[in-house]
Short mmCIF file of C-alpha atoms and ligand atoms in Angstrom, two decimals:
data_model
loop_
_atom_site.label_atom_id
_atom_site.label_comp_id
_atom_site.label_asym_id
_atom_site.label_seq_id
_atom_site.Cartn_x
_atom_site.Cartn_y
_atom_site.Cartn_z
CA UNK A 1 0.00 0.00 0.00
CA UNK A 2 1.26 3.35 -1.13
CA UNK A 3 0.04 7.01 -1.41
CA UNK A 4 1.56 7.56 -4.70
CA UNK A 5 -1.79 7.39 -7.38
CA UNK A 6 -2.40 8.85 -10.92
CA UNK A 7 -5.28 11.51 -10.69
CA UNK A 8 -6.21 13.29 -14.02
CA UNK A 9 -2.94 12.11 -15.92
CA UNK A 10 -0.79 13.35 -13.12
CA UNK A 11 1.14 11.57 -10.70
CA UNK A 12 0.32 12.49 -6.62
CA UNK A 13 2.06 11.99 -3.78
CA UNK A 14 -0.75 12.05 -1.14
CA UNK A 15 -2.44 15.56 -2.42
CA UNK A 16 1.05 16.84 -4.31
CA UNK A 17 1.31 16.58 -7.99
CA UNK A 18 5.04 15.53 -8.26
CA UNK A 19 5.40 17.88 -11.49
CA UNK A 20 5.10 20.65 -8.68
CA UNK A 21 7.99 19.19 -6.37
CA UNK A 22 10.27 18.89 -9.61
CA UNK A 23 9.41 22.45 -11.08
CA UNK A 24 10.18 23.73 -7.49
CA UNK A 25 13.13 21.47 -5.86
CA UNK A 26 14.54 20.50 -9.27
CA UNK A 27 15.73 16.62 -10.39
CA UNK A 28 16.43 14.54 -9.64
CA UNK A 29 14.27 14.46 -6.61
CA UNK A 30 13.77 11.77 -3.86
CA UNK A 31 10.09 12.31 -2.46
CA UNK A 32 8.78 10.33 0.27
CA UNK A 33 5.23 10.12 1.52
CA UNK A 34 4.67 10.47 5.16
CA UNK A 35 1.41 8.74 5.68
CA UNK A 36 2.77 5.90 3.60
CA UNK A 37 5.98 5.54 6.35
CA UNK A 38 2.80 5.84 9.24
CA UNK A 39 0.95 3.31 7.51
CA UNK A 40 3.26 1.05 7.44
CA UNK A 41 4.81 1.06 11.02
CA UNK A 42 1.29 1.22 12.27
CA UNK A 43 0.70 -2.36 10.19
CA UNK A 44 3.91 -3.95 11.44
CA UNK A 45 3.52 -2.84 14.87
CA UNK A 46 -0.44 -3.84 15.21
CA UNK A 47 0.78 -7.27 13.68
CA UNK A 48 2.98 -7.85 16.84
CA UNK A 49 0.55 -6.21 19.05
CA UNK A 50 -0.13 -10.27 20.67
CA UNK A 51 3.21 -10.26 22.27
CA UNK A 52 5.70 -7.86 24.11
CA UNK A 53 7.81 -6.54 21.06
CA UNK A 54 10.27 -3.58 20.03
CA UNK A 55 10.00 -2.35 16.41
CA UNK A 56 13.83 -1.47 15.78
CA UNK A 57 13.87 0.82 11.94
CA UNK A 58 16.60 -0.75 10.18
CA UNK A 59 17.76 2.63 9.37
CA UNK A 60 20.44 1.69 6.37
CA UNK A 61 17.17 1.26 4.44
CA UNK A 62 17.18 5.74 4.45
CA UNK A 63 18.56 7.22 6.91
CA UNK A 64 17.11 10.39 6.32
CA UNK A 65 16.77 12.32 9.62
CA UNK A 66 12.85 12.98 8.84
CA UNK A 67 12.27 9.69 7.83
CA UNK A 68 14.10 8.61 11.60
CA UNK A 69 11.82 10.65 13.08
CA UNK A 70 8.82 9.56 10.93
CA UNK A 71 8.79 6.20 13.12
CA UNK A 72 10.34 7.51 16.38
CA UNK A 73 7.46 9.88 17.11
CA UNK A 74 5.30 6.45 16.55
CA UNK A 75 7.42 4.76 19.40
CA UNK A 76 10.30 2.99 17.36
CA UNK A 77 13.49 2.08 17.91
CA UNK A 78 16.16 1.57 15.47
CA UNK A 79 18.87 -0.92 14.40
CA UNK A 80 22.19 0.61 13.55
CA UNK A 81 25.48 -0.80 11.86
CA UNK A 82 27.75 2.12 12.78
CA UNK A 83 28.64 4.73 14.35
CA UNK A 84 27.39 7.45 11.90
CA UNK A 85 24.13 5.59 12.09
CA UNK A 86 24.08 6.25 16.16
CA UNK A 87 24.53 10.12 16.12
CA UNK A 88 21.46 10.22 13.32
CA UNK A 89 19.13 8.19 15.39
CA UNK A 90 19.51 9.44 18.38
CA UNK A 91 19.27 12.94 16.55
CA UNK A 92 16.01 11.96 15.24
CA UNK A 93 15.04 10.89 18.97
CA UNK A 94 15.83 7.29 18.98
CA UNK A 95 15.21 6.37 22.78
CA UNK A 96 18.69 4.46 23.84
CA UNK A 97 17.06 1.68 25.00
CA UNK A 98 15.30 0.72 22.05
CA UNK A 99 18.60 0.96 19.90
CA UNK A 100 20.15 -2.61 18.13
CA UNK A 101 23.56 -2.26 17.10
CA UNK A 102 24.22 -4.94 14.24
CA UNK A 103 27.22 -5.64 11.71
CA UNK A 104 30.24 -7.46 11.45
CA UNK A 105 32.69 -4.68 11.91
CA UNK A 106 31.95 -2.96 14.90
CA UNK A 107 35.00 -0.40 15.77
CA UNK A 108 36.44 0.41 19.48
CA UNK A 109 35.53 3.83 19.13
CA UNK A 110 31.89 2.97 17.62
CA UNK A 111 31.44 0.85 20.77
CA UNK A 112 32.54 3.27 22.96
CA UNK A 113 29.73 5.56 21.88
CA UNK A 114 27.15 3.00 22.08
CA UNK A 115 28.23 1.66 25.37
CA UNK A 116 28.17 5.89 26.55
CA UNK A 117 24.41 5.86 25.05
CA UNK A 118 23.56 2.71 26.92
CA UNK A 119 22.00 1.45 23.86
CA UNK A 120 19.22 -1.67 24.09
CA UNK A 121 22.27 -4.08 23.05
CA UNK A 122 25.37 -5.61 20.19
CA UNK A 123 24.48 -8.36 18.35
CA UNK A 124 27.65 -9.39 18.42
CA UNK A 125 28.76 -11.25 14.86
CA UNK A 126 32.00 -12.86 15.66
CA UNK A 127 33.95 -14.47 18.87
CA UNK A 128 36.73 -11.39 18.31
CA UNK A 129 33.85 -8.73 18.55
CA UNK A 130 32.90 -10.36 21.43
CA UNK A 131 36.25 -9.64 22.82
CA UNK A 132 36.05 -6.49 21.58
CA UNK A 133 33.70 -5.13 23.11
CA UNK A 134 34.32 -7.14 26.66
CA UNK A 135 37.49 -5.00 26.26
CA UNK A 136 36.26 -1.56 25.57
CA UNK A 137 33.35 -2.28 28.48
CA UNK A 138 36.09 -3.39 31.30
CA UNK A 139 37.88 -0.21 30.26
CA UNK A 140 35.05 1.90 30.73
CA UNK A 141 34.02 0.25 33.53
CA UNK A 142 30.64 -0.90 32.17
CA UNK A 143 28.46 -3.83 31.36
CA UNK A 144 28.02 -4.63 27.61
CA UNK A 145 24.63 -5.97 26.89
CA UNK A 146 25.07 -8.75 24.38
CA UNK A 147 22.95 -10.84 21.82
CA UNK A 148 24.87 -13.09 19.61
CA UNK A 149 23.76 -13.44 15.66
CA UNK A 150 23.23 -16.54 14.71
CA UNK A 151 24.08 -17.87 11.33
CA UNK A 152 21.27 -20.24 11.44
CA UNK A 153 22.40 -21.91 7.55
CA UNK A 154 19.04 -21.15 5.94
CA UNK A 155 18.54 -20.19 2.35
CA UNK A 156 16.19 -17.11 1.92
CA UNK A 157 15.84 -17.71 -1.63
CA UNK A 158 16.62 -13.87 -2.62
CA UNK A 159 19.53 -12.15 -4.39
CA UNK A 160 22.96 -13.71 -3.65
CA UNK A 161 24.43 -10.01 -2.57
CA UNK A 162 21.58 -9.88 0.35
CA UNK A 163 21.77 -13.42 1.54
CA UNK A 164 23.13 -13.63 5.05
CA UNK A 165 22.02 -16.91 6.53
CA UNK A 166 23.87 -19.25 4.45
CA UNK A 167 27.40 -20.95 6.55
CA UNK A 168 29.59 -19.38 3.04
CA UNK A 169 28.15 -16.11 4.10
CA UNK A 170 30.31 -13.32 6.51
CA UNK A 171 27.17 -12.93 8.76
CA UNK A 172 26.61 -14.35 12.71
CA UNK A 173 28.31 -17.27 14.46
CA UNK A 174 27.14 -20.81 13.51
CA UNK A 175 25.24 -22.20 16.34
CA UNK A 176 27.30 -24.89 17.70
CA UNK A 177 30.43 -22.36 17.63
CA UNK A 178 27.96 -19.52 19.43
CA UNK A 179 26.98 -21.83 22.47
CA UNK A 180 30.59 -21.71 23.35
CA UNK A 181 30.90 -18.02 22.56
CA UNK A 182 27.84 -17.61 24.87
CA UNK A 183 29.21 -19.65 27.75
CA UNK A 184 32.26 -17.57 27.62
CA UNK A 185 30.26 -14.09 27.09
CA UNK A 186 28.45 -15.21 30.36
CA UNK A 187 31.67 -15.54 33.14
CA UNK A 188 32.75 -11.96 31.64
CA UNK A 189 32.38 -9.50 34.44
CA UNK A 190 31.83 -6.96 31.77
CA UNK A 191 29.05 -8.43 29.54
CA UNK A 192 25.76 -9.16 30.38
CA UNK A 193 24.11 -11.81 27.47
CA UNK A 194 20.52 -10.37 26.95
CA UNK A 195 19.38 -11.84 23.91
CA UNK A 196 19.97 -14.01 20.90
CA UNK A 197 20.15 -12.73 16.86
CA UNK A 198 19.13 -13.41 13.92
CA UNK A 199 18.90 -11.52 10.28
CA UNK A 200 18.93 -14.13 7.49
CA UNK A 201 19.07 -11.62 4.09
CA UNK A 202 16.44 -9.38 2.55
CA UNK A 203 13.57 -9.18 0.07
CA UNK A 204 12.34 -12.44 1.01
CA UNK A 205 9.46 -13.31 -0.89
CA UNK A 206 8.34 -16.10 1.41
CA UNK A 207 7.40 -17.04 5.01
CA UNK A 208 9.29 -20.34 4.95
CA UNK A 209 13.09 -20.00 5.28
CA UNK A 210 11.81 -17.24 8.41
CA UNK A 211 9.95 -20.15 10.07
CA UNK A 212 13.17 -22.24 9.39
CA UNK A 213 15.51 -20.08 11.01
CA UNK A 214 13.10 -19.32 13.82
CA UNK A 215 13.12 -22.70 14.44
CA UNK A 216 16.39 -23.12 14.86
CA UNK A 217 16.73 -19.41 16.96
CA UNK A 218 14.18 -21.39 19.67
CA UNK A 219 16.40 -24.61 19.94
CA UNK A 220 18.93 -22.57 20.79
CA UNK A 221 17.28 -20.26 23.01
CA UNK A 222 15.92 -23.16 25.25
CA UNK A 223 19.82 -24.36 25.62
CA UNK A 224 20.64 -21.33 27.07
CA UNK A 225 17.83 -20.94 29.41
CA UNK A 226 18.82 -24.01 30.44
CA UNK A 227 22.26 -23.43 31.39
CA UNK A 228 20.69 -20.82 33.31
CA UNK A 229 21.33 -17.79 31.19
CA UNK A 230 19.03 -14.88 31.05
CA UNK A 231 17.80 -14.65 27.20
CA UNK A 232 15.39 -11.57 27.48
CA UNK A 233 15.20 -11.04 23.96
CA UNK A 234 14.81 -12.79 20.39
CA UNK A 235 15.93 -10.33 17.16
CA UNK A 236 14.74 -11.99 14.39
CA UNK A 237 16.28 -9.40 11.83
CA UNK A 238 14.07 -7.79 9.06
CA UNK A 239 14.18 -9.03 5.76
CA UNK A 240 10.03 -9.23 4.47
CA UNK A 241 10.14 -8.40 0.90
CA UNK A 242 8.29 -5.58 -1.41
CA UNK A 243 6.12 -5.47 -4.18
CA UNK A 244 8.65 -3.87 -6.79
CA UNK A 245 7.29 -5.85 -9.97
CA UNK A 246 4.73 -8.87 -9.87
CA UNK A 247 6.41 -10.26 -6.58
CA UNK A 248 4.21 -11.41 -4.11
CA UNK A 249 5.58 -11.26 -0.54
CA UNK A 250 3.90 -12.16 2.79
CA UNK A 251 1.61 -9.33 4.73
CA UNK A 252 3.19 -8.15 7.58
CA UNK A 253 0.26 -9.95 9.29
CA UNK A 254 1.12 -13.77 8.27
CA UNK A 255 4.52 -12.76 8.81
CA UNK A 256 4.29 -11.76 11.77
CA UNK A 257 1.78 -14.85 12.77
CA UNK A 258 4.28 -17.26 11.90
CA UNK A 259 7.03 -15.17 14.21
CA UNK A 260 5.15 -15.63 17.06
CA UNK A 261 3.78 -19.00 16.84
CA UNK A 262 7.84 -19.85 16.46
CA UNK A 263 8.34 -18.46 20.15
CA UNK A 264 5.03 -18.79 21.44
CA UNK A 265 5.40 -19.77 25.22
CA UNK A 266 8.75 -18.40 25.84
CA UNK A 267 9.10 -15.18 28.26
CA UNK A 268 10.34 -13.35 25.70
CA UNK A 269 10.62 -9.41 24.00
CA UNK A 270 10.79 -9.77 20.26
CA UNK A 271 12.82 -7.38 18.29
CA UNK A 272 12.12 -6.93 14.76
CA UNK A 273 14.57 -4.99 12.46
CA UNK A 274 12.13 -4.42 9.60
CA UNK A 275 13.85 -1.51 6.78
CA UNK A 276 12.72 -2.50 3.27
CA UNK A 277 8.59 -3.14 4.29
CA UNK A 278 8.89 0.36 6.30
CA UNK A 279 10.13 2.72 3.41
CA UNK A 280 10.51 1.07 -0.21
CA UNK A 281 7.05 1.53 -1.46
CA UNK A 282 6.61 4.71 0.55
CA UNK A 283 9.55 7.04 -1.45
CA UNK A 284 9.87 7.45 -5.44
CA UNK A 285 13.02 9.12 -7.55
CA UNK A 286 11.92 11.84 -9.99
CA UNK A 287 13.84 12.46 -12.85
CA UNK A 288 13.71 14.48 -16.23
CA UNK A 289 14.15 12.81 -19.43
CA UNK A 290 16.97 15.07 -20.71
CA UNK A 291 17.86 13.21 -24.00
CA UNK A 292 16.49 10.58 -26.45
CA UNK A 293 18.28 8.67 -28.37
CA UNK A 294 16.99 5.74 -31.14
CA UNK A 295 19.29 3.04 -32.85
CA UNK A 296 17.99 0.02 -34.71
CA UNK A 297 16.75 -2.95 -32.81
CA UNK A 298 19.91 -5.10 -31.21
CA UNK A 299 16.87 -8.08 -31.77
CA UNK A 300 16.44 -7.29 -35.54
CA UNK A 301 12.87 -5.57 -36.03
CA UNK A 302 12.36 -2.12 -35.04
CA UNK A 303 14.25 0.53 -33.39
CA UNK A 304 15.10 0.46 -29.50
CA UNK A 305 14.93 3.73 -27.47
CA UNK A 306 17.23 5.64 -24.97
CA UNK A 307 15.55 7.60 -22.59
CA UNK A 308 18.48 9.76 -21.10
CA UNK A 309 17.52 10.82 -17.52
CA UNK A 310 19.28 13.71 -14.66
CA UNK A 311 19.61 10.69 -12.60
CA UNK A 312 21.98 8.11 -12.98
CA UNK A 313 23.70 5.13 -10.74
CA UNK A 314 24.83 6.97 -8.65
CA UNK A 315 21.82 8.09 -7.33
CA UNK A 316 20.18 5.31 -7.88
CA UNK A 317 22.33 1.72 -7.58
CA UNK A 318 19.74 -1.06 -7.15
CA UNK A 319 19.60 -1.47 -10.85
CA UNK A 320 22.91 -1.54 -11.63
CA UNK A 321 24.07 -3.15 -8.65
CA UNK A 322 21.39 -6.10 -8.25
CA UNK A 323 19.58 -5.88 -11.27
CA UNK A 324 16.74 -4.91 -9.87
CA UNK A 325 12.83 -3.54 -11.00
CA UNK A 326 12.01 -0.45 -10.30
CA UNK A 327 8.37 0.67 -12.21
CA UNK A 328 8.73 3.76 -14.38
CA UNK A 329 5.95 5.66 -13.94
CA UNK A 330 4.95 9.02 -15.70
CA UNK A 331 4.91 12.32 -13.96
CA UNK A 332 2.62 14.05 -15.70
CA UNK A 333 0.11 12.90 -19.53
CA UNK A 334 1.55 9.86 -20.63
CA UNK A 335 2.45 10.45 -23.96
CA UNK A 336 0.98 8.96 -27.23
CA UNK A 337 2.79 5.53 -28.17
CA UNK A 338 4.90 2.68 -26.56
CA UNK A 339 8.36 1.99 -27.38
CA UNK A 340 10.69 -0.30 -26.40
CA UNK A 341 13.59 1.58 -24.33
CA UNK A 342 16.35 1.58 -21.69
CA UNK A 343 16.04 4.43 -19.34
CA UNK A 344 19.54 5.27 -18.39
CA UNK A 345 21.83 7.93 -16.51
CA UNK A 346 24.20 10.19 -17.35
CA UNK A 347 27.10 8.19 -15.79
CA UNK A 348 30.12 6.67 -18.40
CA UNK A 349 29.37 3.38 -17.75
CA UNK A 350 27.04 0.91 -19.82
CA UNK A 351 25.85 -0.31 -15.98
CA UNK A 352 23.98 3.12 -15.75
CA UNK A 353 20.56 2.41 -16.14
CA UNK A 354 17.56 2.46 -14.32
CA UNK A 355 15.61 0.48 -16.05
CA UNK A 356 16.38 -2.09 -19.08
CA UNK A 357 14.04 -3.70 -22.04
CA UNK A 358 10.93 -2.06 -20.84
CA UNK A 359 7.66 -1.11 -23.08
CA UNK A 360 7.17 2.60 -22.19
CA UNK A 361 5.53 5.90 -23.44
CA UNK A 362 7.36 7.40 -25.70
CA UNK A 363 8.59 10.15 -23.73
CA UNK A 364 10.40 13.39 -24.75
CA UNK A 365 13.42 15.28 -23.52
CA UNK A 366 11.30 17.47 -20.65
CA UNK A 367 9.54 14.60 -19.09
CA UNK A 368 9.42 13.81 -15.97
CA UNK A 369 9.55 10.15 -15.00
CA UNK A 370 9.23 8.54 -11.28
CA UNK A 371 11.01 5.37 -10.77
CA UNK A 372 8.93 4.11 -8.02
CA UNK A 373 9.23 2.14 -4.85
CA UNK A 374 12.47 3.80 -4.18
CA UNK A 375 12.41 4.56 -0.72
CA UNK A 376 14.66 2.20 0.38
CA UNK A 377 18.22 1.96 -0.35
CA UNK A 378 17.65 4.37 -2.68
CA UNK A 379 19.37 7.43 -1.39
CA UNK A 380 21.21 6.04 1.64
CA UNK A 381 23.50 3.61 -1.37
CA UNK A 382 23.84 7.31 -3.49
CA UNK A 383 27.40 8.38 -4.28
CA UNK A 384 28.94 11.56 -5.92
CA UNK A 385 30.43 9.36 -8.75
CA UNK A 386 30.72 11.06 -11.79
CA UNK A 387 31.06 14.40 -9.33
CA UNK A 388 27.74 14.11 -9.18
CA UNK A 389 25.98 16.09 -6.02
CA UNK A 390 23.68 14.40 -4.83
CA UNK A 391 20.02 14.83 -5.17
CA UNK A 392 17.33 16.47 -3.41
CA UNK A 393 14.59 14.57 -0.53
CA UNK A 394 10.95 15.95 -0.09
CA UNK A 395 8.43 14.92 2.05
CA UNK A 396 5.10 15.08 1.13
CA UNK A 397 2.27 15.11 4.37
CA UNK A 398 -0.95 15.84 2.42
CA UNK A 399 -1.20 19.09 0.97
CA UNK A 400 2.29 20.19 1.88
CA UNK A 401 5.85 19.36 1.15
CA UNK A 402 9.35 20.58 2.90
CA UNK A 403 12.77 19.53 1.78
CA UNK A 404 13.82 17.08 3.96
CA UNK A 405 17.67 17.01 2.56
CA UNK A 406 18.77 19.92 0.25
CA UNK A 407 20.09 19.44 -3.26
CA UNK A 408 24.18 18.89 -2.50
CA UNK A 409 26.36 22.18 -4.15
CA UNK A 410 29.16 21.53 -5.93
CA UNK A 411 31.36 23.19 -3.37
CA UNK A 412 30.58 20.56 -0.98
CA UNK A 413 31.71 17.95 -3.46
CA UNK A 414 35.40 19.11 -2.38
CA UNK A 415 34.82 19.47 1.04
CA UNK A 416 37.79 18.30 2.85
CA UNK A 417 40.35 18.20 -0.10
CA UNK A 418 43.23 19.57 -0.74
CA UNK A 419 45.93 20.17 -3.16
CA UNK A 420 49.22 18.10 -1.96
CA UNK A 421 51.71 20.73 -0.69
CA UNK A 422 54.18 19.21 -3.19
CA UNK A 423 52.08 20.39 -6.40
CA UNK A 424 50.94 23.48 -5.70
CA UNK A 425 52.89 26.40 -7.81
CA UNK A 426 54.88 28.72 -6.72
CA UNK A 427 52.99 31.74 -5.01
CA UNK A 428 49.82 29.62 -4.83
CA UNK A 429 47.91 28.80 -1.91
N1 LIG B 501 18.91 -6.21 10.02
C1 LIG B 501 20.13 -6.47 9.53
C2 LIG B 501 21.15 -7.03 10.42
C3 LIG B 501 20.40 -6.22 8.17
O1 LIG B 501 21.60 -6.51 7.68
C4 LIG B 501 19.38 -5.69 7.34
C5 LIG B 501 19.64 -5.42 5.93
C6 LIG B 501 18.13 -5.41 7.92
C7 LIG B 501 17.92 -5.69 9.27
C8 LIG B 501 17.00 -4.83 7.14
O2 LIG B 501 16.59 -5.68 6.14
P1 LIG B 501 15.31 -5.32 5.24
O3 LIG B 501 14.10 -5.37 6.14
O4 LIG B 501 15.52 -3.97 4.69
O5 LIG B 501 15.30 -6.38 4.21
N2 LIG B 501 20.95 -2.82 -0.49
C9 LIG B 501 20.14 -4.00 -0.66
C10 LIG B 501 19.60 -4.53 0.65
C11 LIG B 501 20.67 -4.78 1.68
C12 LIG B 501 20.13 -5.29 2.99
C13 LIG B 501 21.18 -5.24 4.03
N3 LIG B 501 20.75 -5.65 5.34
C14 LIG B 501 19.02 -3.69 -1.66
O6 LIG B 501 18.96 -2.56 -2.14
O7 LIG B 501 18.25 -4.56 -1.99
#
């Protein structure tokens, strides 16, 4: 569900026209609905409302500081994977305590913030993280509260680059391996083991390899209750999947049924880490067709079109990166005809496209175009490649819209650099 509908031959977002946002922000634009992001937390949240849970906003999805705060003022917490992620969450008024800290590369001085913050817990990916942060608590004269992620072996049938539960992947401890690392984490005067992890890859299209990995989450969870340790809470990771094309993931709802049923009976808080299902389908990218461009068929009949856009890979790397669908949607009248066409960036690379082979309007240079459901990793993977600034971010709540990010200048492309003493000329600063 989405707030982003055709009305007259013009695209809204809620009651915006988009054409309005472009004229006024420029392009390429990143717009994001607000009741959308509400919608969807208040979905997720009402699905887990059976059991004690904490949403945790897996922020790397867009990290926008209004987005943040979109969810926060609704009473969520957020999962982080670095220290840049802390000091925008608790900007946009993350409470602590309802903070995850996830990723394999957790560094002293990233822990040392968190541990200052007293954040909810680590989910600790690796027996020398664990040390890690045992040594930066005992320095600081603290407690670390721990989870370990799991790497529960369980294949979430979804792009290779996003699958994390498989033993070849980097992610969690495997569980036999982790009951040691837990018996150790629990003589540490300095760590306190809270919970146990789990986050098996993302855009999954299907209930089952959750249920699978929950399954084996519990088996272990029982084993440590057990040996007497004191598993308050069960992060099972985000990872529910998006309607981009004609895929056909699981409602939040079922979901979140088969979750609980997994743990039903244990005294336990669930954490979910939900990104994608909170923000892809609630943000678009606008762009203007700049350029078009015709050369005969590469399949023989025909001609195939090039639909130059303002926004290119860098703004935009899903395509390129995971060859991924996003819909290309017109801004404003469609116009007459359908042609087969690429719609591509301005980047020199033949990997800069946003979309490939599709049947589209023939559009014009001057047309606006949104590629939609790109509200998550979307502009939190942008770059400057190219020297590209990067773009714009609106949000739209009803009738009104506010820059939520401004357009980046060029001067702040060079921020920071300098020319090496060594080749500057003579006289020359
Ligand atoms: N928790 C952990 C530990 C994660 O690594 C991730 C995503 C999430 C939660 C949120 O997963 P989600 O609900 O968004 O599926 N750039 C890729 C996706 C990378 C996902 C990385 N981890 C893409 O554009 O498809």
């Amino acid at each position: 569900m989405h707030h982003f509908k055709q009305k007259k031959s013009e695209l809204y977002c809620e009651g915006v026209p988009l054409s309005r946002i472009a004229k006024a922000v420029g392009t390429p634009v990143y717009v994001y609905s607000h009741a959308t992001l509400s919608h969807h937390y208040r979905i997720f949240d009402e699905a887990f409302a059976a059991v004690p849970h904490i949403i945790c906003y897996s922020m790397k999805a867009n990290s926008n500081g209004s987005v943040i705060r979109s969810f926060t003022n609704l009473g969520s917490g957020v999962d982080i994977v670095s220290g840049g992620e802390l000091m925008r969450a608790l900007a946009a008024g993350a409470p602590p305590k309802k903070i995850v800290y996830s990723g394999v590369g957790k560094q002293p001085w990233e822990i040392e913030e968190a541990l200052k913050r007293d954040i909810l817990m680590f989910n600790v990916e690796s027996r020398e993280e664990l040390e890690a942060i045992d040594a930066v608590a005992a320095k600081m004269k603290k407690r670390a509260p721990i989870s370990i992620r799991i790497n529960p072996d369980v294949d979430p049938k979804t792009h290779p680059y996003v699958s994390t539960g498989l033993k070849k992947n980097k992610f969690g401890i495997r569980i036999e391996q982790a009951i040691k690392d837990y018996e150790w984490a629990a003589k540490r005067k300095h760590i306190e083991v809270v919970g146990v992890d789990c986050h098996i890859g993302s855009q999954l299209t299907e209930v089952s390899p959750f249920i699978d990995a929950a399954a084996r989450v519990r088996l272990l969870v029982e084993k440590l209750i057990k040996k007497g340790m004191d598993i308050r809470y069960v992060d099972v990771g985000g990872g529910l999947g998006i309607t981009y094309n004609d895929e056909l993931p699981p409602e939040p709802k079922v979901y979140a049924d088969a979750i609980i049923k997994s743990f039903s009976g244990l005294d336990i808080t669930l954490i979910l880490e939900p990104g994608r299902v909170m923000v892809g389908n609630a943000g678009v990218l606008v762009t203007q067709v700049r350029y078009t461009k015709e050369i005969p068929s590469p399949h023989g009949k025909g001609s195939k079109h090039f639909f130059i856009v303002d926004a290119g890979m860098n703004d935009l790397a899903r395509p390129s990166l995971y060859g991924s669908y996003h819909a290309i949607v017109p801004v404003g009248k469609a116009p007459r005809g359908k042609v087969e066409a690429d719609v591509v960036g301005p980047i020199c690379e033949s990997g800069d496209f946003l979309a490939k082979d599709r049947t589209l309007p023939a559009f014009k240079s001057g047309d606006c175009i949104a590629a939609m459901s790109a509200g998550a990793y979307g502009f939190s993977m942008s770059s400057n490649y190219n020297s590209r600034p990067r773009s714009a971010e609106v949000m739209v709540s009803g009738a009104r819209y506010e820059i939520v990010r401004e357009r980046e200048t060029l001067k702040e492309l060079v921020r920071g650099e300098k020319t090496a003493t060594f080749l500057r000329k003579k006289g020359a600063k």
